Amino acid sequence: MTVALMWEARAAAGRGAELLDWARAQDLVREPLRRETFRAPQDRVLVITWWDAPYGAELPELPEPEGGLVTRAVHRWRFEQVDGEAER
């Protein structure tokens, strides 16, 4: 089964580039099948990691940034791949 973990944060005013750099520099204790990083207006950063694991598996995730880098708590979501919808 493939599980995708999504991590999304909004940077404090004027710190979007710093949050993006911070997110890209975070190492995980295990390497995912795939990892992608995105940015959006309002200094938001999104990181998606894909794992070959059961839905409820204990998986490494990016932490909460420290030092006032974000305006709110990080949002996190977990999704499982739907059967028959393999990557195209």
PDB file of N, CA and C in Angstrom:
ATOM      1  N   MET A   1       0.843  -1.168   0.000  1.00  0.00           N
ATOM      2  CA  MET A   1       0.000   0.000   0.000  1.00  0.00           C
ATOM      3  C   MET A   1       0.898   1.243   0.000  1.00  0.00           C
ATOM      4  N   THR A   2       0.458   2.269  -0.706  1.00  0.00           N
ATOM      5  CA  THR A   2       1.191   3.539  -0.710  1.00  0.00           C
ATOM      6  C   THR A   2       0.435   4.552   0.132  1.00  0.00           C
ATOM      7  N   VAL A   3       1.161   5.176   1.034  1.00  0.00           N
ATOM      8  CA  VAL A   3       0.610   6.213   1.903  1.00  0.00           C
ATOM      9  C   VAL A   3       1.331   7.516   1.586  1.00  0.00           C
ATOM     10  N   ALA A   4       0.561   8.593   1.486  1.00  0.00           N
ATOM     11  CA  ALA A   4       1.142   9.923   1.271  1.00  0.00           C
ATOM     12  C   ALA A   4       0.920  10.761   2.522  1.00  0.00           C
ATOM     13  N   LEU A   5       1.994  11.362   2.991  1.00  0.00           N
ATOM     14  CA  LEU A   5       1.904  12.287   4.115  1.00  0.00           C
ATOM     15  C   LEU A   5       2.071  13.698   3.580  1.00  0.00           C
ATOM     16  N   MET A   6       1.176  14.594   3.994  1.00  0.00           N
ATOM     17  CA  MET A   6       1.253  15.988   3.563  1.00  0.00           C
ATOM     18  C   MET A   6       1.513  16.856   4.792  1.00  0.00           C
ATOM     19  N   TRP A   7       2.433  17.790   4.638  1.00  0.00           N
ATOM     20  CA  TRP A   7       2.846  18.719   5.697  1.00  0.00           C
ATOM     21  C   TRP A   7       2.741  20.109   5.091  1.00  0.00           C
ATOM     22  N   GLU A   8       1.955  21.005   5.709  1.00  0.00           N
ATOM     23  CA  GLU A   8       1.767  22.349   5.155  1.00  0.00           C
ATOM     24  C   GLU A   8       1.901  23.382   6.259  1.00  0.00           C
ATOM     25  N   ALA A   9       2.654  24.440   5.959  1.00  0.00           N
ATOM     26  CA  ALA A   9       2.865  25.507   6.934  1.00  0.00           C
ATOM     27  C   ALA A   9       2.812  26.861   6.238  1.00  0.00           C
ATOM     28  N   ARG A  10       2.464  27.882   7.011  1.00  0.00           N
ATOM     29  CA  ARG A  10       2.452  29.253   6.507  1.00  0.00           C
ATOM     30  C   ARG A  10       3.488  30.050   7.287  1.00  0.00           C
ATOM     31  N   ALA A  11       4.400  30.652   6.557  1.00  0.00           N
ATOM     32  CA  ALA A  11       5.507  31.385   7.179  1.00  0.00           C
ATOM     33  C   ALA A  11       5.033  32.689   7.799  1.00  0.00           C
ATOM     34  N   ALA A  12       5.753  33.132   8.791  1.00  0.00           N
ATOM     35  CA  ALA A  12       5.541  34.470   9.345  1.00  0.00           C
ATOM     36  C   ALA A  12       5.836  35.486   8.236  1.00  0.00           C
ATOM     37  N   ALA A  13       5.290  36.659   8.361  1.00  0.00           N
ATOM     38  CA  ALA A  13       5.411  37.701   7.328  1.00  0.00           C
ATOM     39  C   ALA A  13       6.860  37.893   6.886  1.00  0.00           C
ATOM     40  N   GLY A  14       7.064  37.812   5.574  1.00  0.00           N
ATOM     41  CA  GLY A  14       8.383  38.046   5.006  1.00  0.00           C
ATOM     42  C   GLY A  14       9.383  36.913   5.162  1.00  0.00           C
ATOM     43  N   ARG A  15       8.941  35.764   5.689  1.00  0.00           N
ATOM     44  CA  ARG A  15       9.872  34.664   5.949  1.00  0.00           C
ATOM     45  C   ARG A  15       9.597  33.428   5.092  1.00  0.00           C
ATOM     46  N   GLY A  16       8.902  33.619   3.968  1.00  0.00           N
ATOM     47  CA  GLY A  16       8.557  32.487   3.107  1.00  0.00           C
ATOM     48  C   GLY A  16       9.770  31.757   2.563  1.00  0.00           C
ATOM     49  N   ALA A  17      10.759  32.497   2.091  1.00  0.00           N
ATOM     50  CA  ALA A  17      11.966  31.866   1.549  1.00  0.00           C
ATOM     51  C   ALA A  17      12.705  31.093   2.640  1.00  0.00           C
ATOM     52  N   GLU A  18      12.723  31.646   3.838  1.00  0.00           N
ATOM     53  CA  GLU A  18      13.385  30.980   4.967  1.00  0.00           C
ATOM     54  C   GLU A  18      12.672  29.675   5.328  1.00  0.00           C
ATOM     55  N   LEU A  19      11.333  29.691   5.329  1.00  0.00           N
ATOM     56  CA  LEU A  19      10.574  28.472   5.616  1.00  0.00           C
ATOM     57  C   LEU A  19      10.806  27.426   4.533  1.00  0.00           C
ATOM     58  N   LEU A  20      10.827  27.846   3.282  1.00  0.00           N
ATOM     59  CA  LEU A  20      11.093  26.916   2.184  1.00  0.00           C
ATOM     60  C   LEU A  20      12.470  26.275   2.348  1.00  0.00           C
ATOM     61  N   ASP A  21      13.479  27.074   2.629  1.00  0.00           N
ATOM     62  CA  ASP A  21      14.831  26.540   2.852  1.00  0.00           C
ATOM     63  C   ASP A  21      14.860  25.582   4.033  1.00  0.00           C
ATOM     64  N   TRP A  22      14.161  25.941   5.106  1.00  0.00           N
ATOM     65  CA  TRP A  22      14.112  25.106   6.303  1.00  0.00           C
ATOM     66  C   TRP A  22      13.493  23.745   5.968  1.00  0.00           C
ATOM     67  N   ALA A  23      12.354  23.764   5.277  1.00  0.00           N
ATOM     68  CA  ALA A  23      11.649  22.520   4.952  1.00  0.00           C
ATOM     69  C   ALA A  23      12.507  21.632   4.064  1.00  0.00           C
ATOM     70  N   ARG A  24      13.172  22.214   3.084  1.00  0.00           N
ATOM     71  CA  ARG A  24      14.000  21.432   2.160  1.00  0.00           C
ATOM     72  C   ARG A  24      15.222  20.836   2.862  1.00  0.00           C
ATOM     73  N   ALA A  25      15.679  21.448   3.928  1.00  0.00           N
ATOM     74  CA  ALA A  25      16.875  20.980   4.647  1.00  0.00           C
ATOM     75  C   ALA A  25      16.572  19.892   5.679  1.00  0.00           C
ATOM     76  N   GLN A  26      15.290  19.620   5.943  1.00  0.00           N
ATOM     77  CA  GLN A  26      14.938  18.640   6.972  1.00  0.00           C
ATOM     78  C   GLN A  26      15.170  17.222   6.471  1.00  0.00           C
ATOM     79  N   ASP A  27      15.998  16.489   7.186  1.00  0.00           N
ATOM     80  CA  ASP A  27      16.228  15.082   6.883  1.00  0.00           C
ATOM     81  C   ASP A  27      15.243  14.235   7.683  1.00  0.00           C
ATOM     82  N   LEU A  28      14.798  13.154   7.078  1.00  0.00           N
ATOM     83  CA  LEU A  28      13.939  12.205   7.776  1.00  0.00           C
ATOM     84  C   LEU A  28      14.796  11.008   8.174  1.00  0.00           C
ATOM     85  N   VAL A  29      14.393  10.301   9.234  1.00  0.00           N
ATOM     86  CA  VAL A  29      15.193   9.168   9.711  1.00  0.00           C
ATOM     87  C   VAL A  29      15.171   7.998   8.738  1.00  0.00           C
ATOM     88  N   ARG A  30      14.168   7.960   7.856  1.00  0.00           N
ATOM     89  CA  ARG A  30      14.103   6.985   6.764  1.00  0.00           C
ATOM     90  C   ARG A  30      13.815   7.740   5.482  1.00  0.00           C
ATOM     91  N   GLU A  31      14.221   7.176   4.383  1.00  0.00           N
ATOM     92  CA  GLU A  31      14.018   7.810   3.080  1.00  0.00           C
ATOM     93  C   GLU A  31      12.671   7.371   2.501  1.00  0.00           C
ATOM     94  N   PRO A  32      11.793   8.309   2.130  1.00  0.00           N
ATOM     95  CA  PRO A  32      10.514   7.931   1.524  1.00  0.00           C
ATOM     96  C   PRO A  32      10.719   7.452   0.082  1.00  0.00           C
ATOM     97  N   LEU A  33       9.677   6.853  -0.486  1.00  0.00           N
ATOM     98  CA  LEU A  33       9.727   6.468  -1.901  1.00  0.00           C
ATOM     99  C   LEU A  33       9.910   7.706  -2.774  1.00  0.00           C
ATOM    100  N   ARG A  34       9.288   8.791  -2.345  1.00  0.00           N
ATOM    101  CA  ARG A  34       9.307  10.036  -3.107  1.00  0.00           C
ATOM    102  C   ARG A  34       9.032  11.189  -2.151  1.00  0.00           C
ATOM    103  N   ARG A  35       9.592  12.351  -2.469  1.00  0.00           N
ATOM    104  CA  ARG A  35       9.382  13.547  -1.654  1.00  0.00           C
ATOM    105  C   ARG A  35       9.349  14.753  -2.584  1.00  0.00           C
ATOM    106  N   GLU A  36       8.331  15.588  -2.429  1.00  0.00           N
ATOM    107  CA  GLU A  36       8.220  16.793  -3.244  1.00  0.00           C
ATOM    108  C   GLU A  36       7.888  17.976  -2.350  1.00  0.00           C
ATOM    109  N   THR A  37       8.411  19.131  -2.723  1.00  0.00           N
ATOM    110  CA  THR A  37       8.194  20.363  -1.970  1.00  0.00           C
ATOM    111  C   THR A  37       7.578  21.403  -2.896  1.00  0.00           C
ATOM    112  N   PHE A  38       6.553  22.095  -2.399  1.00  0.00           N
ATOM    113  CA  PHE A  38       5.832  23.100  -3.169  1.00  0.00           C
ATOM    114  C   PHE A  38       5.745  24.401  -2.365  1.00  0.00           C
ATOM    115  N   ARG A  39       5.526  25.501  -3.082  1.00  0.00           N
ATOM    116  CA  ARG A  39       5.248  26.778  -2.410  1.00  0.00           C
ATOM    117  C   ARG A  39       4.013  27.393  -3.050  1.00  0.00           C
ATOM    118  N   ALA A  40       3.379  28.306  -2.306  1.00  0.00           N
ATOM    119  CA  ALA A  40       2.151  28.940  -2.775  1.00  0.00           C
ATOM    120  C   ALA A  40       2.092  30.364  -2.234  1.00  0.00           C
ATOM    121  N   PRO A  41       1.164  31.164  -2.759  1.00  0.00           N
ATOM    122  CA  PRO A  41       1.003  32.521  -2.222  1.00  0.00           C
ATOM    123  C   PRO A  41       0.786  32.499  -0.710  1.00  0.00           C
ATOM    124  N   GLN A  42       0.991  33.634  -0.108  1.00  0.00           N
ATOM    125  CA  GLN A  42       0.890  33.816   1.351  1.00  0.00           C
ATOM    126  C   GLN A  42       1.981  33.047   2.084  1.00  0.00           C
ATOM    127  N   ASP A  43       3.127  32.851   1.406  1.00  0.00           N
ATOM    128  CA  ASP A  43       4.295  32.210   2.024  1.00  0.00           C
ATOM    129  C   ASP A  43       3.982  30.843   2.616  1.00  0.00           C
ATOM    130  N   ARG A  44       3.211  30.044   1.868  1.00  0.00           N
ATOM    131  CA  ARG A  44       2.890  28.687   2.306  1.00  0.00           C
ATOM    132  C   ARG A  44       3.851  27.697   1.662  1.00  0.00           C
ATOM    133  N   VAL A  45       4.178  26.649   2.408  1.00  0.00           N
ATOM    134  CA  VAL A  45       5.064  25.576   1.941  1.00  0.00           C
ATOM    135  C   VAL A  45       4.364  24.246   2.196  1.00  0.00           C
ATOM    136  N   LEU A  46       4.430  23.368   1.197  1.00  0.00           N
ATOM    137  CA  LEU A  46       3.810  22.046   1.274  1.00  0.00           C
ATOM    138  C   LEU A  46       4.874  21.001   0.950  1.00  0.00           C
ATOM    139  N   VAL A  47       4.957  19.973   1.786  1.00  0.00           N
ATOM    140  CA  VAL A  47       5.860  18.843   1.532  1.00  0.00           C
ATOM    141  C   VAL A  47       5.009  17.582   1.533  1.00  0.00           C
ATOM    142  N   ILE A  48       5.144  16.795   0.455  1.00  0.00           N
ATOM    143  CA  ILE A  48       4.440  15.517   0.357  1.00  0.00           C
ATOM    144  C   ILE A  48       5.480  14.416   0.274  1.00  0.00           C
ATOM    145  N   THR A  49       5.312  13.401   1.115  1.00  0.00           N
ATOM    146  CA  THR A  49       6.183  12.228   1.067  1.00  0.00           C
ATOM    147  C   THR A  49       5.323  11.000   0.816  1.00  0.00           C
ATOM    148  N   TRP A  50       5.861  10.059   0.028  1.00  0.00           N
ATOM    149  CA  TRP A  50       5.168   8.815  -0.296  1.00  0.00           C
ATOM    150  C   TRP A  50       5.919   7.665   0.361  1.00  0.00           C
ATOM    151  N   TRP A  51       5.155   6.717   0.925  1.00  0.00           N
ATOM    152  CA  TRP A  51       5.738   5.597   1.663  1.00  0.00           C
ATOM    153  C   TRP A  51       5.078   4.287   1.259  1.00  0.00           C
ATOM    154  N   ASP A  52       5.837   3.223   1.211  1.00  0.00           N
ATOM    155  CA  ASP A  52       5.305   1.877   1.036  1.00  0.00           C
ATOM    156  C   ASP A  52       5.062   1.345   2.437  1.00  0.00           C
ATOM    157  N   ALA A  53       3.817   1.540   2.923  1.00  0.00           N
ATOM    158  CA  ALA A  53       3.510   1.197   4.312  1.00  0.00           C
ATOM    159  C   ALA A  53       1.999   1.116   4.493  1.00  0.00           C
ATOM    160  N   PRO A  54       1.535   0.425   5.541  1.00  0.00           N
ATOM    161  CA  PRO A  54       0.114   0.437   5.863  1.00  0.00           C
ATOM    162  C   PRO A  54      -0.313   1.846   6.302  1.00  0.00           C
ATOM    163  N   TYR A  55      -1.596   2.135   6.170  1.00  0.00           N
ATOM    164  CA  TYR A  55      -2.113   3.473   6.486  1.00  0.00           C
ATOM    165  C   TYR A  55      -1.711   3.940   7.892  1.00  0.00           C
ATOM    166  N   GLY A  56      -1.816   3.081   8.866  1.00  0.00           N
ATOM    167  CA  GLY A  56      -1.544   3.472  10.251  1.00  0.00           C
ATOM    168  C   GLY A  56      -0.101   3.327  10.700  1.00  0.00           C
ATOM    169  N   ALA A  57       0.802   3.054   9.780  1.00  0.00           N
ATOM    170  CA  ALA A  57       2.210   2.823  10.132  1.00  0.00           C
ATOM    171  C   ALA A  57       2.833   4.063  10.770  1.00  0.00           C
ATOM    172  N   GLU A  58       3.776   3.817  11.644  1.00  0.00           N
ATOM    173  CA  GLU A  58       4.582   4.886  12.247  1.00  0.00           C
ATOM    174  C   GLU A  58       5.580   5.348  11.190  1.00  0.00           C
ATOM    175  N   LEU A  59       5.435   6.589  10.730  1.00  0.00           N
ATOM    176  CA  LEU A  59       6.291   7.113   9.665  1.00  0.00           C
ATOM    177  C   LEU A  59       6.926   8.426  10.102  1.00  0.00           C
ATOM    178  N   PRO A  60       8.145   8.688   9.663  1.00  0.00           N
ATOM    179  CA  PRO A  60       8.794   9.949  10.036  1.00  0.00           C
ATOM    180  C   PRO A  60       8.121  11.131   9.334  1.00  0.00           C
ATOM    181  N   GLU A  61       7.963  12.212  10.070  1.00  0.00           N
ATOM    182  CA  GLU A  61       7.349  13.415   9.521  1.00  0.00           C
ATOM    183  C   GLU A  61       8.219  14.626   9.833  1.00  0.00           C
ATOM    184  N   LEU A  62       8.050  15.662   9.052  1.00  0.00           N
ATOM    185  CA  LEU A  62       8.755  16.905   9.342  1.00  0.00           C
ATOM    186  C   LEU A  62       8.224  17.482  10.657  1.00  0.00           C
ATOM    187  N   PRO A  63       9.088  18.083  11.452  1.00  0.00           N
ATOM    188  CA  PRO A  63       8.659  18.647  12.734  1.00  0.00           C
ATOM    189  C   PRO A  63       8.008  20.022  12.560  1.00  0.00           C
ATOM    190  N   GLU A  64       7.572  20.574  13.663  1.00  0.00           N
ATOM    191  CA  GLU A  64       7.107  21.959  13.701  1.00  0.00           C
ATOM    192  C   GLU A  64       8.337  22.865  13.663  1.00  0.00           C
ATOM    193  N   PRO A  65       8.362  23.873  12.822  1.00  0.00           N
ATOM    194  CA  PRO A  65       9.481  24.821  12.832  1.00  0.00           C
ATOM    195  C   PRO A  65       9.490  25.626  14.135  1.00  0.00           C
ATOM    196  N   GLU A  66      10.668  26.016  14.557  1.00  0.00           N
ATOM    197  CA  GLU A  66      10.810  26.789  15.795  1.00  0.00           C
ATOM    198  C   GLU A  66      11.103  28.252  15.497  1.00  0.00           C
ATOM    199  N   GLY A  67      11.141  29.041  16.541  1.00  0.00           N
ATOM    200  CA  GLY A  67      11.616  30.415  16.449  1.00  0.00           C
ATOM    201  C   GLY A  67      10.710  31.386  15.719  1.00  0.00           C
ATOM    202  N   GLY A  68       9.397  31.164  15.771  1.00  0.00           N
ATOM    203  CA  GLY A  68       8.489  32.112  15.150  1.00  0.00           C
ATOM    204  C   GLY A  68       8.524  32.100  13.633  1.00  0.00           C
ATOM    205  N   LEU A  69       8.981  31.012  13.033  1.00  0.00           N
ATOM    206  CA  LEU A  69       9.070  30.923  11.579  1.00  0.00           C
ATOM    207  C   LEU A  69       7.702  30.790  10.920  1.00  0.00           C
ATOM    208  N   VAL A  70       6.716  30.247  11.644  1.00  0.00           N
ATOM    209  CA  VAL A  70       5.373  30.057  11.085  1.00  0.00           C
ATOM    210  C   VAL A  70       4.334  30.861  11.864  1.00  0.00           C
ATOM    211  N   THR A  71       3.191  31.110  11.196  1.00  0.00           N
ATOM    212  CA  THR A  71       2.127  31.907  11.811  1.00  0.00           C
ATOM    213  C   THR A  71       1.117  31.071  12.569  1.00  0.00           C
ATOM    214  N   ARG A  72       1.129  29.765  12.352  1.00  0.00           N
ATOM    215  CA  ARG A  72       0.167  28.866  12.996  1.00  0.00           C
ATOM    216  C   ARG A  72       0.779  27.477  13.053  1.00  0.00           C
ATOM    217  N   ALA A  73       0.107  26.582  13.748  1.00  0.00           N
ATOM    218  CA  ALA A  73       0.586  25.194  13.802  1.00  0.00           C
ATOM    219  C   ALA A  73       0.570  24.591  12.403  1.00  0.00           C
ATOM    220  N   VAL A  74       1.494  23.692  12.158  1.00  0.00           N
ATOM    221  CA  VAL A  74       1.582  22.982  10.884  1.00  0.00           C
ATOM    222  C   VAL A  74       0.328  22.137  10.697  1.00  0.00           C
ATOM    223  N   HIS A  75      -0.177  22.072   9.463  1.00  0.00           N
ATOM    224  CA  HIS A  75      -1.285  21.175   9.125  1.00  0.00           C
ATOM    225  C   HIS A  75      -0.700  19.895   8.552  1.00  0.00           C
ATOM    226  N   ARG A  76      -1.275  18.773   8.951  1.00  0.00           N
ATOM    227  CA  ARG A  76      -0.791  17.463   8.499  1.00  0.00           C
ATOM    228  C   ARG A  76      -1.980  16.609   8.063  1.00  0.00           C
ATOM    229  N   TRP A  77      -1.802  15.900   6.946  1.00  0.00           N
ATOM    230  CA  TRP A  77      -2.816  14.980   6.456  1.00  0.00           C
ATOM    231  C   TRP A  77      -2.149  13.690   6.027  1.00  0.00           C
ATOM    232  N   ARG A  78      -2.901  12.615   6.070  1.00  0.00           N
ATOM    233  CA  ARG A  78      -2.414  11.301   5.638  1.00  0.00           C
ATOM    234  C   ARG A  78      -3.462  10.728   4.681  1.00  0.00           C
ATOM    235  N   PHE A  79      -2.980  10.218   3.543  1.00  0.00           N
ATOM    236  CA  PHE A  79      -3.859   9.625   2.542  1.00  0.00           C
ATOM    237  C   PHE A  79      -3.302   8.278   2.120  1.00  0.00           C
ATOM    238  N   GLU A  80      -4.197   7.378   1.693  1.00  0.00           N
ATOM    239  CA  GLU A  80      -3.762   6.112   1.124  1.00  0.00           C
ATOM    240  C   GLU A  80      -4.145   6.082  -0.346  1.00  0.00           C
ATOM    241  N   GLN A  81      -3.311   5.436  -1.147  1.00  0.00           N
ATOM    242  CA  GLN A  81      -3.571   5.319  -2.574  1.00  0.00           C
ATOM    243  C   GLN A  81      -4.765   4.404  -2.798  1.00  0.00           C
ATOM    244  N   VAL A  82      -5.606   4.750  -3.744  1.00  0.00           N
ATOM    245  CA  VAL A  82      -6.795   3.965  -4.069  1.00  0.00           C
ATOM    246  C   VAL A  82      -6.386   2.840  -5.018  1.00  0.00           C
ATOM    247  N   ASP A  83      -6.839   1.640  -4.763  1.00  0.00           N
ATOM    248  CA  ASP A  83      -6.518   0.482  -5.614  1.00  0.00           C
ATOM    249  C   ASP A  83      -6.832   0.794  -7.069  1.00  0.00           C
ATOM    250  N   GLY A  84      -5.916   0.383  -7.967  1.00  0.00           N
ATOM    251  CA  GLY A  84      -6.117   0.580  -9.392  1.00  0.00           C
ATOM    252  C   GLY A  84      -5.740   1.964  -9.867  1.00  0.00           C
ATOM    253  N   GLU A  85      -5.226   2.810  -8.997  1.00  0.00           N
ATOM    254  CA  GLU A  85      -4.854   4.177  -9.357  1.00  0.00           C
ATOM    255  C   GLU A  85      -3.346   4.351  -9.274  1.00  0.00           C
ATOM    256  N   ALA A  86      -2.606   3.382  -9.748  1.00  0.00           N
ATOM    257  CA  ALA A  86      -1.143   3.453  -9.697  1.00  0.00           C
ATOM    258  C   ALA A  86      -0.653   4.681 -10.442  1.00  0.00           C
ATOM    259  N   GLU A  87       0.520   5.147 -10.060  1.00  0.00           N
ATOM    260  CA  GLU A  87       1.127   6.336 -10.666  1.00  0.00           C
ATOM    261  C   GLU A  87       1.202   6.165 -12.183  1.00  0.00           C
ATOM    262  N   ARG A  88       0.825   7.208 -12.889  1.00  0.00           N
ATOM    263  CA  ARG A  88       0.817   7.160 -14.360  1.00  0.00           C
ATOM    264  C   ARG A  88       1.936   7.958 -14.921  1.00  0.00           C
TER     265      ARG A  88
END
